[in-house]
Amino acid sequence: VRRFRDRFGLSGVPYVLCLGRVDPNKGSGEAIRFMSEYRRRSGTDAALVMCGADMMDVAPGDGLVVTGFVDDDERWTALAGASVLLQPSRQESFGMTLAEAWLTGLPVLVQEGCDVTTGLARRSGGGLAYGEYSSFEAALGLLLEHPERCRALGDNGRRYIAEQYSWDAVLGRYESLLERVVSSRPSGR
C-alpha cells in the first residue's frame, strides 16, 4: 500500500477510489465535480483516485489522481489503501467493483440512479447511495468522518459477499435449482 501511495503522492492522505474506465458514460465527470466541491466545502485533503483507462483525457490536479490502467496487483493495493470505493455509474449490471471492495472490507458509495448497485448496497448493508450533490456530501462526510461506521459497512459487505457469492453459496443454489427441476419432471420419462 505504501508503494502505491508514494507513487501517486498520497502519503498520509485519505482517498476515495473509483475503479473502471474514466468515462462520462460511467459518471466520471460527475464524480470529479462532486469530489472537487466536497474538498472545497469541507476543507478535507481527501483525494479522488481514478484507476482505469482514461477516456476523458482528465488532467490530474489538486486532489485528483488518474492512474490509467492498473494491473490486478495494483488494483488490489489501491483497494487496500482506500477509505471508500465510489461507484458513480448509472449503468452497471452487477457491480464487480463493489464485490472487490467488500472482499477487502471497504464500504461503497454508489449513485442511486443505478438500481443494481443501489440494491446491492442496501441489501448488503455495505454502503450508501447518493443522488444529487447534497446527498453525496452527507454520505461521504459520514464515511470519512466516522471510521467506525465505515468499518461496520465494510464488514457488512464482506459478510454479504461470503453469504451470497462464495463458491459454496452459489453451488448450493445451483444444486437446489437442479433438484427442483429434476423433481418437477413427470415420472415415466
Tab-separated table of C-alpha atoms in Angstrom:
chain	number	residue	atom	x	y	z
A	1	VAL	CA	0.000	0.000	0.000
A	2	ARG	CA	2.816	2.383	0.868
A	3	ARG	CA	4.408	1.959	-2.560
A	4	PHE	CA	1.081	2.821	-4.267
A	5	ARG	CA	0.609	5.848	-2.014
A	6	ASP	CA	4.168	7.055	-2.617
A	7	ARG	CA	3.934	6.530	-6.370
A	8	PHE	CA	0.823	8.712	-6.650
A	9	GLY	CA	1.609	11.322	-3.983
A	10	LEU	CA	-0.939	10.020	-1.474
A	11	SER	CA	1.257	9.621	1.598
A	12	GLY	CA	-0.803	10.463	4.662
A	13	VAL	CA	-3.846	11.409	2.583
A	14	PRO	CA	-7.157	9.518	2.750
A	15	TYR	CA	-8.559	8.706	-0.668
A	16	VAL	CA	-11.796	7.785	-2.347
A	17	LEU	CA	-11.278	5.216	-5.097
A	18	CYS	CA	-13.060	4.786	-8.434
A	19	LEU	CA	-12.257	1.626	-10.382
A	20	GLY	CA	-13.036	1.247	-14.068
A	21	ARG	CA	-12.938	3.385	-17.166
A	22	VAL	CA	-12.743	7.123	-16.631
A	23	ASP	CA	-15.676	7.798	-18.910
A	24	PRO	CA	-18.549	10.305	-18.935
A	25	ASN	CA	-20.951	7.394	-19.516
A	26	LYS	CA	-19.725	5.870	-16.242
A	27	GLY	CA	-20.382	9.012	-14.185
A	28	SER	CA	-16.729	10.002	-14.009
A	29	GLY	CA	-17.309	13.673	-14.760
A	30	GLU	CA	-19.889	13.951	-12.002
A	31	ALA	CA	-17.591	12.123	-9.576
A	32	ILE	CA	-14.777	14.578	-10.305
A	33	ARG	CA	-17.063	17.606	-9.891
A	34	PHE	CA	-18.674	16.283	-6.707
A	35	MET	CA	-15.345	15.379	-5.113
A	36	SER	CA	-13.852	18.754	-6.006
A	37	GLU	CA	-16.831	20.528	-4.444
A	38	TYR	CA	-16.651	18.265	-1.378
A	39	ARG	CA	-12.979	19.128	-0.870
A	40	ARG	CA	-13.713	22.842	-1.256
A	41	ARG	CA	-16.646	22.860	1.172
A	42	SER	CA	-15.254	20.519	3.807
A	43	GLY	CA	-11.632	21.637	3.726
A	44	THR	CA	-10.523	17.996	3.616
A	45	ASP	CA	-7.387	16.846	1.861
A	46	ALA	CA	-9.058	13.562	0.820
A	47	ALA	CA	-8.200	12.745	-2.779
A	48	LEU	CA	-10.145	11.099	-5.572
A	49	VAL	CA	-8.141	8.296	-7.179
A	50	MET	CA	-9.397	7.021	-10.528
A	51	CYS	CA	-7.901	3.737	-11.721
A	52	GLY	CA	-8.790	2.788	-15.274
A	53	ALA	CA	-8.375	3.706	-18.891
A	54	ASP	CA	-8.890	7.456	-19.248
A	55	MET	CA	-11.476	8.060	-21.987
A	56	MET	CA	-11.889	11.721	-20.990
A	57	ASP	CA	-8.279	12.973	-21.024
A	58	VAL	CA	-8.639	14.120	-17.434
A	59	ALA	CA	-5.889	16.379	-16.177
A	60	PRO	CA	-4.797	15.250	-12.711
A	61	GLY	CA	-4.716	18.108	-10.268
A	62	ASP	CA	-5.158	19.109	-6.689
A	63	GLY	CA	-6.842	16.157	-5.023
A	64	LEU	CA	-7.359	14.216	-8.253
A	65	VAL	CA	-5.152	11.277	-9.212
A	66	VAL	CA	-5.705	9.457	-12.505
A	67	THR	CA	-3.563	6.330	-12.639
A	68	GLY	CA	-4.621	4.979	-16.006
A	69	PHE	CA	-4.975	1.241	-16.389
A	70	VAL	CA	-3.555	-0.764	-13.474
A	71	ASP	CA	-2.810	-4.471	-13.246
A	72	ASP	CA	-4.556	-6.757	-10.753
A	73	ASP	CA	-1.888	-6.400	-8.066
A	74	GLU	CA	-2.033	-2.626	-8.166
A	75	ARG	CA	-5.851	-2.709	-8.236
A	76	TRP	CA	-5.958	-4.740	-5.003
A	77	THR	CA	-3.301	-2.490	-3.479
A	78	ALA	CA	-5.382	0.579	-4.357
A	79	LEU	CA	-8.426	-1.039	-2.714
A	80	ALA	CA	-6.429	-1.927	0.397
A	81	GLY	CA	-5.377	1.676	0.948
A	82	ALA	CA	-8.665	3.420	0.130
A	83	SER	CA	-11.184	4.808	2.605
A	84	VAL	CA	-14.233	4.343	0.360
A	85	LEU	CA	-14.993	2.903	-3.067
A	86	LEU	CA	-17.037	5.331	-5.177
A	87	GLN	CA	-19.157	3.795	-7.951
A	88	PRO	CA	-20.670	6.765	-9.825
A	89	SER	CA	-22.083	4.855	-12.790
A	90	ARG	CA	-25.813	4.737	-13.511
A	91	GLN	CA	-25.276	1.837	-15.943
A	92	GLU	CA	-23.986	-1.203	-14.076
A	93	SER	CA	-25.335	-4.714	-14.476
A	94	PHE	CA	-23.712	-6.243	-11.380
A	95	GLY	CA	-21.071	-4.141	-9.741
A	96	MET	CA	-17.952	-6.324	-9.678
A	97	THR	CA	-16.012	-3.435	-8.167
A	98	LEU	CA	-18.433	-3.451	-5.220
A	99	ALA	CA	-17.728	-7.125	-4.618
A	100	GLU	CA	-13.986	-6.481	-4.806
A	101	ALA	CA	-14.264	-3.586	-2.362
A	102	TRP	CA	-16.288	-5.672	0.062
A	103	LEU	CA	-13.783	-8.523	-0.115
A	104	THR	CA	-11.266	-6.047	1.333
A	105	GLY	CA	-13.768	-4.748	3.910
A	106	LEU	CA	-14.187	-1.407	2.153
A	107	PRO	CA	-17.556	0.415	2.224
A	108	VAL	CA	-19.057	1.681	-1.022
A	109	LEU	CA	-20.767	4.871	-2.122
A	110	VAL	CA	-22.995	4.314	-5.167
A	111	GLN	CA	-25.030	6.516	-7.497
A	112	GLU	CA	-28.692	5.942	-6.600
A	113	GLY	CA	-29.548	6.335	-10.300
A	114	CYS	CA	-28.301	2.758	-10.767
A	115	ASP	CA	-30.885	0.341	-9.391
A	116	VAL	CA	-28.435	-2.584	-9.461
A	117	THR	CA	-25.655	-1.092	-7.345
A	118	THR	CA	-28.095	0.738	-5.081
A	119	GLY	CA	-29.919	-2.539	-4.472
A	120	LEU	CA	-26.664	-4.328	-3.704
A	121	ALA	CA	-25.571	-1.605	-1.267
A	122	ARG	CA	-28.908	-1.697	0.534
A	123	ARG	CA	-29.294	-5.499	0.674
A	124	SER	CA	-25.756	-5.944	1.925
A	125	GLY	CA	-25.729	-3.026	4.339
A	126	GLY	CA	-22.268	-2.438	2.859
A	127	GLY	CA	-22.634	1.076	1.594
A	128	LEU	CA	-24.594	4.226	0.988
A	129	ALA	CA	-26.273	5.731	-2.073
A	130	TYR	CA	-26.321	9.336	-3.248
A	131	GLY	CA	-28.178	11.234	-5.943
A	132	GLU	CA	-27.540	14.943	-6.077
A	133	TYR	CA	-24.532	16.724	-4.610
A	134	SER	CA	-26.050	17.331	-1.161
A	135	SER	CA	-26.615	13.612	-0.566
A	136	PHE	CA	-23.101	12.876	-1.858
A	137	GLU	CA	-21.663	15.361	0.621
A	138	ALA	CA	-23.669	13.942	3.523
A	139	ALA	CA	-22.837	10.310	2.717
A	140	LEU	CA	-19.141	10.861	2.043
A	141	GLY	CA	-18.829	13.044	5.122
A	142	LEU	CA	-20.364	10.291	7.235
A	143	LEU	CA	-17.954	7.722	5.816
A	144	LEU	CA	-14.786	9.796	6.077
A	145	GLU	CA	-15.522	11.348	9.457
A	146	HIS	CA	-16.729	8.192	11.219
A	147	PRO	CA	-14.202	5.380	10.742
A	148	GLU	CA	-16.193	3.006	12.984
A	149	ARG	CA	-19.247	3.413	10.719
A	150	CYS	CA	-17.005	2.915	7.705
A	151	ARG	CA	-15.637	-0.340	9.133
A	152	ALA	CA	-19.119	-1.595	10.030
A	153	LEU	CA	-20.378	-1.037	6.479
A	154	GLY	CA	-17.293	-2.708	5.019
A	155	ASP	CA	-17.768	-5.689	7.345
A	156	ASN	CA	-21.427	-5.951	6.299
A	157	GLY	CA	-20.328	-6.031	2.657
A	158	ARG	CA	-17.711	-8.702	3.338
A	159	ARG	CA	-20.330	-10.900	5.064
A	160	TYR	CA	-22.785	-10.375	2.222
A	161	ILE	CA	-20.267	-11.486	-0.399
A	162	ALA	CA	-19.399	-14.577	1.659
A	163	GLU	CA	-23.069	-15.467	2.157
A	164	GLN	CA	-24.276	-14.758	-1.376
A	165	TYR	CA	-21.349	-15.169	-3.761
A	166	SER	CA	-18.872	-17.615	-2.266
A	167	TRP	CA	-18.357	-20.790	-4.240
A	168	ASP	CA	-20.299	-22.823	-1.654
A	169	ALA	CA	-23.235	-20.389	-1.678
A	170	VAL	CA	-23.510	-20.295	-5.476
A	171	LEU	CA	-23.030	-24.043	-5.831
A	172	GLY	CA	-25.681	-24.677	-3.154
A	173	ARG	CA	-28.236	-22.542	-5.023
A	174	TYR	CA	-27.354	-24.239	-8.301
A	175	GLU	CA	-27.760	-27.722	-6.796
A	176	SER	CA	-31.095	-26.697	-5.259
A	177	LEU	CA	-32.298	-25.469	-8.648
A	178	LEU	CA	-31.260	-28.719	-10.321
A	179	GLU	CA	-33.079	-30.745	-7.658
A	180	ARG	CA	-36.275	-28.730	-8.219
A	181	VAL	CA	-36.032	-29.186	-11.997
A	182	VAL	CA	-35.464	-32.942	-11.691
A	183	SER	CA	-38.262	-33.406	-9.149
A	184	SER	CA	-40.736	-31.427	-11.288
A	185	ARG	CA	-40.296	-33.697	-14.314
A	186	PRO	CA	-43.206	-36.061	-14.912
A	187	SER	CA	-42.401	-39.640	-13.955
A	188	GLY	CA	-42.036	-42.307	-16.596
A	189	ARG	CA	-39.632	-40.445	-18.794
